[in-house]
């Protein structure tokens, strides 16, 4: 009997740590459903300041914390926390850093403006996830990314970690939702992304650093795409249709439905060949 395939699920939101949304619902029930279908899973999200540590019983994992990650020439400490969802028999790992994730909002300030450092937060989150998985010595077969803050993960896997034995065989799937068209990142996002094995052509889409182009960059470094949202921006939908990758039109995401979980699981099999 072959070993269960391993799925690393990298989400911007997971319910109940954040309110219900398509991504948060998928972040909560997809790992459980995949686990129940016989696979192994690891699940990650940012430890936003609005996540109540006491109520959700988060605690720091000392053996995984302690390294520094360089973002825009500054060393920033990586803190790893974990919580359990006992009813699902699963743990959630949280990527934490005081500078990036202790503010009380997820991605916008009190005036509704997108945080100016959201590009750096995405870089830190992606590197934090991958470095933590390395420390866990847990070799994923599929890396499932959902939410804009996960969109550097495909790039890093293909350009920085591709020779690492933990990630060398991993296939990357990006699930696209409906909340990308109005995102505007810092003008120098592309310059900050270059380095460590990444050249300007790898991130050419970020010359105009918005949510649609960030997603396009993630897709270009992925192995499959899920149209998870019902109403994707037309420009992004056209790009997906012409990207030449396997594409799944995902069923609607709902707490009382496992249709999308079954479809995603079968899509993973397709990607793995």
XYZ file of N, CA and C in Angstrom:
819
model
N 0.853 -1.199 0.000
C 0.000 0.000 0.000
C 0.880 1.236 0.000
N 0.622 2.175 -0.914
C 1.439 3.372 -1.006
C 1.124 4.325 0.144
N 2.086 5.210 0.456
C 1.880 6.186 1.511
C 0.821 7.196 1.083
N 0.066 7.749 2.046
C -0.891 8.795 1.697
C -0.175 9.997 1.090
N -0.765 10.599 0.077
C -0.196 11.804 -0.502
C -0.354 12.955 0.488
N 0.647 13.803 0.523
C 0.676 14.894 1.493
C 0.289 16.216 0.830
N -0.612 16.951 1.478
C -1.098 18.221 0.944
C -0.820 19.329 1.957
N -0.049 20.316 1.529
C 0.223 21.517 2.311
C -0.767 22.585 1.868
N -1.592 23.067 2.784
C -2.632 24.037 2.462
C -2.260 25.375 3.094
N -2.020 26.370 2.245
C -1.562 27.695 2.674
C -2.699 28.678 2.406
N -3.312 29.171 3.465
C -4.522 29.990 3.349
C -4.312 31.371 3.961
N -4.982 32.346 3.380
C -4.992 33.678 3.989
C -5.943 33.741 5.174
N -6.958 32.879 5.188
C -7.982 32.914 6.233
C -8.426 31.492 6.554
N -8.713 31.250 7.823
C -9.285 29.979 8.252
C -10.346 30.266 9.306
N -11.546 29.744 9.100
C -12.597 29.814 10.101
C -12.326 28.728 11.162
N -12.472 28.970 12.453
C -13.147 30.090 13.103
C -12.230 31.220 13.535
N -10.976 31.199 13.126
C -10.049 32.252 13.554
C -10.377 33.586 12.902
N -10.975 33.534 11.725
C -11.504 34.717 11.050
C -12.946 34.422 10.643
N -13.739 35.464 10.385
C -15.156 35.244 10.027
C -15.307 34.422 8.753
N -16.494 33.876 8.579
C -16.782 33.045 7.411
C -16.606 33.840 6.111
N -15.990 33.193 5.157
C -15.846 33.675 3.785
C -15.528 32.430 2.971
N -15.501 32.545 1.650
C -15.174 31.363 0.856
C -13.799 30.816 1.220
N -12.812 31.711 1.356
C -11.465 31.245 1.680
C -11.415 30.679 3.093
N -12.026 31.380 4.062
C -11.993 30.912 5.448
C -12.714 29.578 5.603
N -13.831 29.416 4.894
C -14.562 28.151 4.947
C -13.742 27.032 4.329
N -13.153 27.298 3.164
C -12.285 26.302 2.544
C -11.081 26.008 3.437
N -10.501 27.053 4.026
C -9.358 26.865 4.909
C -9.669 25.982 6.101
N -10.917 26.012 6.545
C -11.327 25.178 7.677
C -11.683 23.750 7.255
N -12.505 23.589 6.213
C -13.064 22.281 5.902
C -12.299 21.509 4.836
N -11.540 22.194 3.977
C -10.751 21.467 2.988
C -9.711 20.564 3.654
N -8.894 21.067 4.598
C -7.931 20.162 5.244
C -8.595 18.969 5.904
N -9.711 19.198 6.592
C -10.412 18.084 7.238
C -10.897 17.072 6.206
N -11.487 17.569 5.117
C -11.991 16.673 4.094
C -10.895 15.880 3.405
N -9.770 16.551 3.143
C -8.631 15.872 2.514
C -8.063 14.815 3.460
N -8.004 15.154 4.751
C -7.531 14.200 5.757
C -8.439 12.974 5.802
N -9.741 13.219 5.769
C -10.704 12.112 5.825
C -10.665 11.257 4.567
N -10.113 11.786 3.477
C -9.981 11.018 2.241
C -8.644 10.280 2.172
N -7.939 10.238 3.300
C -6.762 9.390 3.401
C -5.436 10.053 3.138
N -5.427 11.370 3.013
C -4.161 12.074 2.797
C -3.651 12.643 4.121
N -2.390 13.042 4.128
C -1.835 13.799 5.246
C -1.913 15.284 4.894
N -2.102 16.125 5.906
C -2.190 17.557 5.640
C -1.372 18.355 6.654
N -0.954 19.532 6.229
C -0.475 20.598 7.113
C -1.157 21.868 6.651
N -1.573 22.696 7.604
C -2.359 23.881 7.287
C -1.731 25.108 7.929
N -1.590 26.191 7.145
C -0.945 27.422 7.611
C -1.801 28.639 7.299
N -1.722 29.661 8.184
C -2.294 30.973 7.926
C -1.486 32.006 8.708
N -1.629 33.299 8.407
C -0.973 34.327 9.223
C -1.637 34.445 10.594
N -0.845 34.853 11.592
C -1.401 35.103 12.928
C -1.712 36.608 13.017
N -2.817 36.994 12.381
C -3.236 38.391 12.440
C -3.524 38.797 13.877
N -3.384 40.099 14.143
C -3.615 40.599 15.488
C -5.036 40.440 15.977
N -5.980 40.258 15.044
C -7.376 40.072 15.440
C -7.688 38.630 15.822
N -6.725 37.738 15.703
C -6.926 36.354 16.142
C -6.663 36.295 17.647
N -7.678 35.980 18.408
C -7.568 35.956 19.855
C -6.822 34.700 20.303
N -5.608 34.904 20.832
C -4.761 33.758 21.183
C -5.326 32.966 22.355
N -5.859 33.663 23.344
C -6.355 32.951 24.526
C -7.599 32.144 24.194
N -8.556 32.780 23.509
C -9.799 32.074 23.197
C -9.548 30.877 22.278
N -8.623 31.036 21.345
C -8.349 29.972 20.373
C -7.209 29.057 20.791
N -6.651 29.314 21.985
C -5.627 28.453 22.585
C -4.413 28.282 21.672
N -3.931 29.394 21.149
C -2.688 29.370 20.394
C -1.514 29.296 21.365
N -0.481 28.573 20.977
C 0.742 28.591 21.765
C 1.948 28.510 20.839
N 3.037 29.099 21.290
C 4.247 29.133 20.462
C 4.916 27.765 20.430
N 5.431 27.407 19.243
C 6.206 26.176 19.083
C 7.680 26.583 19.092
N 8.294 26.449 20.252
C 9.642 26.970 20.444
C 10.635 26.337 19.469
N 10.491 25.034 19.223
C 11.468 24.354 18.364
C 11.383 24.824 16.917
N 10.266 25.437 16.517
C 10.117 25.922 15.153
C 10.381 27.418 15.027
N 10.283 28.131 16.132
C 10.502 29.573 16.120
C 11.993 29.881 16.224
N 12.316 31.158 16.054
C 13.672 31.598 16.358
C 14.511 32.032 15.188
N 14.188 31.582 13.972
C 14.998 32.022 12.836
C 14.586 33.427 12.418
N 15.467 34.093 11.697
C 15.168 35.399 11.125
C 14.977 35.272 9.628
N 14.072 36.052 9.090
C 13.828 36.109 7.653
C 14.116 37.519 7.174
N 14.932 37.639 6.136
C 15.305 38.950 5.612
C 14.287 39.391 4.578
N 13.645 40.523 4.839
C 12.706 41.130 3.905
C 13.120 42.579 3.703
N 13.382 42.946 2.462
C 13.797 44.318 2.141
C 14.991 44.741 2.992
N 15.972 43.840 3.084
C 17.260 44.066 3.767
C 17.152 44.175 5.286
N 16.021 43.792 5.854
C 15.848 43.840 7.306
C 15.579 42.432 7.831
N 16.329 42.030 8.870
C 16.090 40.747 9.539
C 14.870 40.860 10.439
N 13.927 39.948 10.240
C 12.727 39.977 11.072
C 12.507 38.581 11.670
N 12.269 38.492 12.976
C 12.124 37.182 13.624
C 10.829 36.484 13.233
N 10.944 35.195 13.008
C 9.803 34.352 12.675
C 9.351 33.621 13.932
N 8.082 33.792 14.270
C 7.478 33.097 15.403
C 6.404 32.152 14.863
N 6.433 30.914 15.305
C 5.452 29.917 14.878
C 4.554 29.570 16.054
N 3.258 29.672 15.817
C 2.285 29.293 16.824
C 1.371 28.223 16.240
N 0.694 27.510 17.100
C -0.152 26.411 16.649
C -1.413 26.356 17.504
N -2.489 25.934 16.883
C -3.745 25.684 17.597
C -4.373 24.431 17.012
N -5.240 23.820 17.779
C -5.892 22.585 17.340
C -7.387 22.811 17.127
N -7.899 22.192 16.079
C -9.351 22.102 15.880
C -9.700 20.651 16.178
N -10.087 20.417 17.424
C -10.208 19.036 17.902
C -11.270 18.257 17.139
N -12.356 18.910 16.742
C -13.422 18.199 16.044
C -12.972 17.703 14.682
N -11.896 18.314 14.143
C -11.392 17.917 12.826
C -10.111 17.106 12.921
N -9.601 16.902 14.145
C -8.344 16.174 14.344
C -7.211 16.806 13.531
N -7.165 18.151 13.522
C -6.127 18.832 12.754
C -5.578 20.018 13.534
N -4.340 20.359 13.197
C -3.700 21.533 13.762
C -3.580 22.606 12.689
N -3.532 23.847 13.159
C -3.268 24.982 12.270
C -2.002 25.659 12.763
N -1.052 25.855 11.846
C 0.173 26.586 12.141
C -0.011 28.049 11.741
N 0.454 28.938 12.620
C 0.327 30.373 12.401
C 1.706 31.006 12.229
N 1.861 31.792 11.167
C 3.087 32.551 10.938
C 2.929 33.908 11.613
N 3.850 34.238 12.519
C 3.710 35.456 13.316
C 4.993 36.284 13.256
N 4.802 37.593 13.315
C 5.894 38.552 13.441
C 5.286 39.853 13.937
N 5.926 40.466 14.914
C 5.350 41.653 15.550
C 5.145 42.800 14.561
N 6.106 43.021 13.666
C 6.009 44.153 12.735
C 4.901 43.962 11.709
N 4.691 42.730 11.270
C 3.783 42.486 10.155
C 2.379 42.037 10.564
N 2.237 41.362 11.696
C 0.968 40.699 11.955
C 0.310 41.021 13.291
N 0.829 41.995 14.041
C 0.196 42.285 15.320
C -0.863 43.376 15.236
N -0.972 44.042 14.093
C -2.051 45.018 13.911
C -3.395 44.295 13.918
N -4.446 44.991 14.315
C -5.729 44.338 14.573
C -6.544 44.051 13.320
N -6.139 44.587 12.185
C -6.864 44.343 10.945
C -6.109 43.337 10.087
N -6.812 42.734 9.131
C -6.211 41.706 8.281
C -5.337 42.317 7.195
N -5.900 43.201 6.365
C -5.096 43.755 5.273
C -5.353 45.224 4.971
N -6.278 45.867 5.682
C -6.581 47.282 5.445
C -6.594 48.039 6.773
N -6.292 49.350 6.715
C -6.318 50.170 7.924
C -7.746 50.620 8.248
N -7.865 51.467 9.271
C -9.201 51.878 9.726
C -9.962 52.693 8.684
N -9.240 53.217 7.697
C -9.879 53.964 6.615
C -10.162 53.113 5.384
N -9.905 51.800 5.515
C -10.163 50.902 4.399
C -9.064 50.878 3.359
N -7.905 51.455 3.683
C -6.788 51.494 2.737
C -5.909 50.260 2.912
N -5.551 49.650 1.815
C -4.678 48.479 1.789
C -3.342 48.842 2.431
N -2.859 48.028 3.370
C -1.606 48.338 4.053
C -0.462 48.498 3.043
N 0.367 49.507 3.254
C 1.452 49.797 2.314
C 2.499 48.693 2.283
N 2.605 47.913 3.356
C 3.623 46.854 3.413
C 3.029 45.471 3.149
N 1.862 45.390 2.537
C 1.266 44.076 2.282
C 2.129 43.206 1.382
N 2.920 43.822 0.503
C 3.840 43.025 -0.317
C 4.872 42.335 0.560
N 5.431 43.074 1.528
C 6.426 42.493 2.429
C 5.787 41.443 3.341
N 4.570 41.676 3.748
C 3.871 40.699 4.582
C 3.695 39.380 3.824
N 3.388 39.482 2.516
C 3.239 38.273 1.703
C 4.572 37.552 1.536
N 5.657 38.305 1.363
C 6.987 37.695 1.246
C 7.352 36.972 2.543
N 7.137 37.638 3.663
C 7.476 37.040 4.953
C 6.642 35.792 5.206
N 5.344 35.887 4.925
C 4.458 34.742 5.147
C 4.889 33.544 4.319
N 5.156 33.749 3.034
C 5.543 32.639 2.156
C 6.841 31.993 2.619
N 7.837 32.814 2.901
C 9.108 32.252 3.360
C 8.949 31.581 4.716
N 8.131 32.165 5.586
C 7.906 31.571 6.893
C 7.271 30.194 6.799
N 6.281 30.058 5.920
C 5.641 28.759 5.720
C 6.655 27.733 5.238
N 7.405 28.074 4.205
C 8.304 27.098 3.586
C 9.459 26.738 4.516
N 9.985 27.703 5.242
C 11.054 27.395 6.188
C 10.542 26.520 7.337
N 9.312 26.736 7.744
C 8.744 25.917 8.819
C 8.515 24.488 8.355
N 8.016 24.320 7.129
C 7.822 22.972 6.590
C 9.169 22.246 6.483
N 10.213 22.979 6.103
C 11.556 22.380 6.087
C 11.952 21.895 7.473
N 11.716 22.721 8.492
C 12.057 22.326 9.856
C 11.257 21.101 10.304
N 10.033 21.006 9.822
C 9.192 19.856 10.163
C 9.649 18.584 9.440
N 10.488 18.778 8.399
C 10.957 17.662 7.560
C 9.770 16.890 6.986
N 8.804 17.639 6.517
C 7.551 17.072 6.005
C 7.478 17.392 4.525
N 7.560 16.391 3.684
C 7.704 16.568 2.240
C 6.327 16.548 1.568
N 5.811 17.714 1.124
C 4.477 17.723 0.508
C 4.511 17.273 -0.947
N 3.421 16.650 -1.373
C 3.238 16.313 -2.779
C 2.493 17.428 -3.513
N 1.522 18.032 -2.835
C 0.747 19.139 -3.371
C 0.857 20.311 -2.405
N 1.066 21.507 -2.958
C 1.003 22.736 -2.166
C -0.170 23.549 -2.710
N -1.205 23.687 -1.905
C -2.437 24.378 -2.295
C -2.408 25.774 -1.692
N -2.455 26.812 -2.554
C -2.375 28.199 -2.104
C -3.697 28.900 -2.363
N -4.210 29.616 -1.356
C -5.443 30.381 -1.553
C -5.378 31.677 -0.748
N -5.738 32.767 -1.426
C -5.638 34.090 -0.829
C -4.388 34.791 -1.301
N -4.484 36.114 -1.548
C -3.357 36.845 -2.151
C -2.074 36.733 -1.344
N -2.182 36.604 -0.020
C -0.967 36.598 0.800
C -0.158 35.318 0.605
N -0.729 34.331 -0.081
C -0.006 33.085 -0.384
C 0.666 33.111 -1.754
N 0.534 34.195 -2.512
C 0.904 34.151 -3.924
C 2.399 34.211 -4.212
N 3.225 34.450 -3.211
C 4.669 34.305 -3.424
C 5.123 32.850 -3.263
N 4.277 32.003 -2.693
C 4.676 30.617 -2.455
C 5.053 29.896 -3.751
N 4.241 29.958 -4.826
C 4.647 29.271 -6.065
C 5.986 29.757 -6.608
N 6.204 31.063 -6.595
C 7.468 31.630 -7.069
C 8.637 31.084 -6.261
N 8.539 31.120 -4.945
C 9.640 30.669 -4.104
C 9.908 29.174 -4.284
N 8.845 28.395 -4.412
C 9.029 26.958 -4.605
C 9.771 26.664 -5.904
N 9.452 27.382 -6.953
C 10.044 27.101 -8.265
C 11.425 27.717 -8.432
N 11.721 28.779 -7.692
C 12.976 29.499 -7.926
C 13.979 29.411 -6.778
N 13.520 29.349 -5.558
C 14.437 29.348 -4.411
C 14.582 27.953 -3.815
N 13.475 27.209 -3.740
C 13.466 25.930 -3.035
C 13.402 24.730 -3.969
N 13.562 24.937 -5.272
C 13.331 23.832 -6.210
C 14.326 22.694 -6.057
N 15.546 22.981 -5.546
C 16.542 21.928 -5.335
C 16.483 21.337 -3.937
N 15.661 21.911 -3.078
C 15.558 21.409 -1.711
C 14.825 20.071 -1.735
N 15.378 19.025 -1.126
C 14.732 17.707 -1.191
C 13.334 17.678 -0.584
N 13.019 18.605 0.319
C 11.673 18.640 0.897
C 10.639 19.069 -0.145
N 11.052 19.933 -1.077
C 10.099 20.510 -2.018
C 10.342 20.130 -3.476
N 11.372 19.361 -3.753
C 11.781 19.145 -5.140
C 10.717 18.473 -5.999
N 9.830 17.687 -5.399
C 8.797 16.984 -6.163
C 7.405 17.595 -5.997
N 7.314 18.701 -5.269
C 6.003 19.270 -4.958
C 5.376 19.926 -6.184
N 4.075 19.726 -6.343
C 3.286 20.394 -7.370
C 2.455 21.485 -6.699
N 2.319 22.622 -7.388
C 1.666 23.784 -6.792
C 0.330 24.054 -7.477
N -0.696 24.217 -6.660
C -2.032 24.553 -7.148
C -2.440 25.887 -6.525
N -2.898 26.817 -7.356
C -3.405 28.103 -6.879
C -4.923 28.119 -7.031
N -5.615 28.388 -5.937
C -7.070 28.537 -5.968
C -7.398 30.021 -5.952
N -8.096 30.485 -6.984
C -8.393 31.906 -7.151
C -9.807 32.208 -6.672
N -9.911 33.240 -5.854
C -11.209 33.669 -5.351
C -11.555 35.041 -5.943
N -12.580 35.681 -5.436
C -13.156 36.850 -6.106
C -12.646 38.201 -5.599
N -11.628 38.227 -4.778
C -11.284 39.465 -4.074
C -9.935 40.046 -4.493
N -9.612 40.004 -5.779
C -8.273 40.405 -6.213
C -8.228 41.696 -7.025
N -9.330 42.116 -7.601
C -9.276 43.158 -8.629
C -8.937 44.539 -8.099
N -9.198 44.818 -6.822
C -8.982 46.173 -6.298
C -7.732 46.302 -5.430
N -6.876 45.304 -5.424
C -5.687 45.335 -4.570
C -4.552 46.092 -5.256
N -3.960 47.050 -4.546
C -2.832 47.820 -5.073
C -1.672 47.712 -4.095
N -0.526 47.219 -4.591
C 0.652 47.032 -3.750
C 1.647 48.178 -3.933
N 2.702 48.172 -3.120
C 3.715 49.225 -3.172
C 4.360 49.287 -4.558
N 4.679 50.495 -5.047
C 5.256 50.637 -6.387
C 6.549 49.866 -6.591
N 7.321 49.658 -5.530
C 8.609 48.971 -5.656
C 8.509 47.487 -5.306
N 7.341 46.915 -5.404
C 7.135 45.496 -5.073
C 8.048 44.604 -5.903
N 8.177 44.871 -7.199
C 9.002 44.038 -8.062
C 10.460 44.082 -7.625
N 10.968 45.263 -7.319
C 12.367 45.395 -6.909
C 12.631 44.618 -5.622
N 11.689 44.670 -4.684
C 11.867 43.952 -3.422
C 11.805 42.434 -3.602
N 11.090 41.985 -4.647
C 10.949 40.543 -4.873
C 12.175 39.923 -5.519
N 13.009 40.737 -6.163
C 14.174 40.224 -6.880
C 15.298 39.907 -5.888
N 16.025 38.807 -6.166
C 17.152 38.413 -5.328
C 16.998 36.995 -4.832
N 18.121 36.409 -4.394
C 18.079 35.051 -3.854
C 17.705 34.001 -4.872
N 18.043 34.234 -6.132
C 17.685 33.293 -7.187
C 16.515 33.744 -8.035
N 15.878 34.850 -7.662
C 14.761 35.405 -8.420
C 15.252 36.605 -9.218
N 15.019 36.583 -10.515
C 15.419 37.691 -11.393
C 14.174 38.447 -11.840
N 14.405 39.593 -12.463
C 13.293 40.473 -12.798
C 12.267 39.811 -13.710
N 12.735 38.972 -14.640
C 11.793 38.322 -15.554
C 10.865 37.346 -14.834
N 11.295 36.835 -13.674
C 10.446 35.924 -12.903
C 9.234 36.631 -12.315
N 9.367 37.938 -12.119
C 8.296 38.716 -11.483
C 7.870 39.880 -12.375
N 7.975 39.694 -13.676
C 7.699 40.783 -14.624
C 6.295 41.346 -14.456
N 5.348 40.502 -14.069
C 3.970 40.965 -13.892
C 3.869 42.071 -12.846
N 4.813 42.092 -11.909
C 4.736 43.042 -10.803
C 5.230 44.430 -11.168
N 5.578 44.641 -12.441
C 5.878 46.009 -12.893
C 4.668 46.915 -12.654
N 3.480 46.341 -12.757
C 2.253 47.011 -12.314
C 1.705 46.178 -11.167
N 2.039 46.569 -9.923
C 1.814 45.677 -8.781
C 0.394 45.753 -8.223
N -0.506 45.020 -8.849
C -1.873 44.938 -8.337
C -2.262 43.482 -8.125
N -3.453 43.271 -7.601
C -3.873 41.920 -7.252
C -3.984 40.991 -8.436
N -4.450 41.504 -9.572
C -4.583 40.667 -10.762
C -3.214 40.219 -11.248
N -2.269 41.133 -11.326
C -0.928 40.779 -11.812
C -0.179 39.895 -10.820
N -0.406 40.097 -9.538
C 0.192 39.227 -8.519
C -0.308 37.795 -8.717
N -1.600 37.653 -8.970
C -2.161 36.324 -9.231
C -1.595 35.726 -10.511
N -1.437 36.544 -11.553
C -0.850 36.048 -12.798
C 0.559 35.511 -12.562
N 1.342 36.232 -11.753
C 2.693 35.763 -11.442
C 2.652 34.420 -10.725
N 1.723 34.286 -9.767
C 1.592 33.018 -9.042
C 1.210 31.885 -9.984
N 0.282 32.158 -10.891
C -0.161 31.139 -11.841
C 1.000 30.678 -12.712
N 1.810 31.619 -13.172
C 2.915 31.278 -14.084
C 3.911 30.330 -13.433
N 3.970 30.299 -12.118
C 4.905 29.422 -11.419
C 4.193 28.236 -10.763
N 2.965 27.958 -11.206
C 2.177 26.874 -10.627
C 2.021 25.725 -11.609
N 1.419 24.648 -11.125
C 1.182 23.455 -11.945
C -0.287 23.231 -12.239
N -1.160 23.976 -11.579
C -2.587 23.853 -11.810
C -3.307 25.016 -11.170
N -4.515 25.316 -11.668
C -5.290 26.459 -11.193
C -6.717 26.010 -10.906
N -7.249 26.475 -9.781
C -8.652 26.245 -9.451
C -9.386 27.584 -9.504
N -10.419 27.649 -10.312
C -11.313 28.808 -10.290
C -12.287 28.595 -9.136
N -11.875 29.056 -7.966
C -12.676 28.815 -6.770
C -13.813 29.822 -6.635
N -13.613 31.018 -7.182
C -14.642 32.039 -7.112
C -15.607 31.949 -8.276
N -16.841 32.343 -8.021
C -17.878 32.256 -9.067
C -17.775 33.393 -10.073
N -17.177 34.523 -9.659
C -17.139 35.702 -10.525
C -15.737 36.285 -10.577
N -14.789 35.535 -11.084
C -13.428 36.042 -11.226
C -13.403 37.232 -12.166
N -12.501 38.174 -11.898
C -12.280 39.284 -12.812
C -12.063 38.755 -14.226
N -12.668 39.390 -15.205
C -12.638 38.876 -16.581
C -11.219 38.786 -17.132
N -10.365 39.753 -16.779
C -8.972 39.713 -17.247
C -8.245 38.496 -16.687
N -8.448 38.228 -15.409
C -7.782 37.090 -14.788
C -8.360 35.781 -15.312
N -9.675 35.732 -15.480
C -10.300 34.523 -16.014
C -9.777 34.201 -17.411
N -9.613 35.219 -18.248
C -9.066 35.008 -19.592
C -7.626 34.526 -19.530
N -6.862 35.090 -18.599
C -5.467 34.659 -18.437
C -5.412 33.182 -18.038
N -6.269 32.780 -17.111
C -6.305 31.378 -16.674
C -6.647 30.471 -17.844
N -7.638 30.869 -18.630
C -8.073 30.035 -19.753
C -6.972 29.849 -20.797
N -6.050 30.801 -20.868
C -4.976 30.709 -21.847
C -3.633 30.321 -21.283
N -3.586 29.922 -19.993
C -2.294 29.698 -19.340
C -1.662 28.361 -19.708
N -2.429 27.442 -20.275
C -1.879 26.152 -20.675
C -1.737 25.150 -19.550
N -2.223 25.480 -18.369
C -2.152 24.581 -17.223
C -3.487 23.854 -17.040
N -3.492 22.728 -16.324
C -4.768 22.133 -15.934
C -5.582 23.125 -15.100
N -6.856 23.261 -15.403
C -7.726 24.223 -14.725
C -8.983 23.500 -14.252
N -9.364 23.738 -13.009
C -10.602 23.206 -12.459
C -11.570 24.345 -12.191
N -12.773 24.255 -12.712
C -13.851 25.151 -12.301
C -14.471 24.551 -11.050
N -14.103 25.118 -9.910
C -14.502 24.513 -8.647
C -15.975 24.668 -8.354
N -16.591 23.661 -7.734
C -17.968 23.794 -7.253
C -18.043 24.876 -6.173
N -19.231 25.397 -5.887
C -19.381 26.401 -4.829
C -18.868 25.889 -3.481
N -18.266 26.791 -2.717
C -17.747 26.452 -1.395
C -18.823 26.737 -0.358
N -19.144 25.741 0.443
C -20.157 25.901 1.484
C -19.849 24.948 2.624
N -20.202 25.368 3.840
C -19.933 24.538 5.009
C -20.660 23.202 4.945
N -21.836 23.192 4.337
C -22.645 21.974 4.326
C -22.479 21.163 3.046
N -21.389 21.427 2.305
C -21.162 20.700 1.051
C -19.727 20.201 0.984
N -19.575 18.966 0.541
C -18.230 18.417 0.328
C -17.896 18.312 -1.154
N -18.767 18.844 -2.010
C -18.548 18.708 -3.457
C -17.209 19.297 -3.873
N -16.895 20.487 -3.354
C -15.642 21.121 -3.762
C -14.435 20.351 -3.234
N -14.561 19.746 -2.068
C -13.457 18.972 -1.504
C -13.157 17.760 -2.382
N -14.210 17.060 -2.782
C -14.040 15.909 -3.666
C -13.422 16.339 -4.991
N -13.892 17.451 -5.554
C -13.370 17.942 -6.836
C -11.902 18.339 -6.707
N -11.552 19.028 -5.615
C -10.153 19.428 -5.419
C -9.262 18.199 -5.279
N -9.723 17.215 -4.507
C -8.937 16.007 -4.291
C -8.685 15.279 -5.614
N -9.696 15.185 -6.456
C -9.524 14.547 -7.760
C -8.608 15.372 -8.653
N -8.662 16.692 -8.512
C -7.762 17.566 -9.285
C -6.314 17.363 -8.850
N -6.090 17.191 -7.552
C -4.734 16.892 -7.078
C -4.205 15.633 -7.769
N -5.044 14.604 -7.862
C -4.629 13.361 -8.531
C -4.257 13.624 -9.984
N -5.038 14.482 -10.642
C -4.726 14.837 -12.020
C -3.364 15.517 -12.128
N -3.095 16.443 -11.221
C -1.820 17.179 -11.226
C -0.653 16.225 -10.954
N -0.865 15.298 -10.032
C 0.202 14.366 -9.671
C 0.425 13.311 -10.749
N -0.546 13.149 -11.641
C -0.402 12.185 -12.726
C -0.557 10.763 -12.244
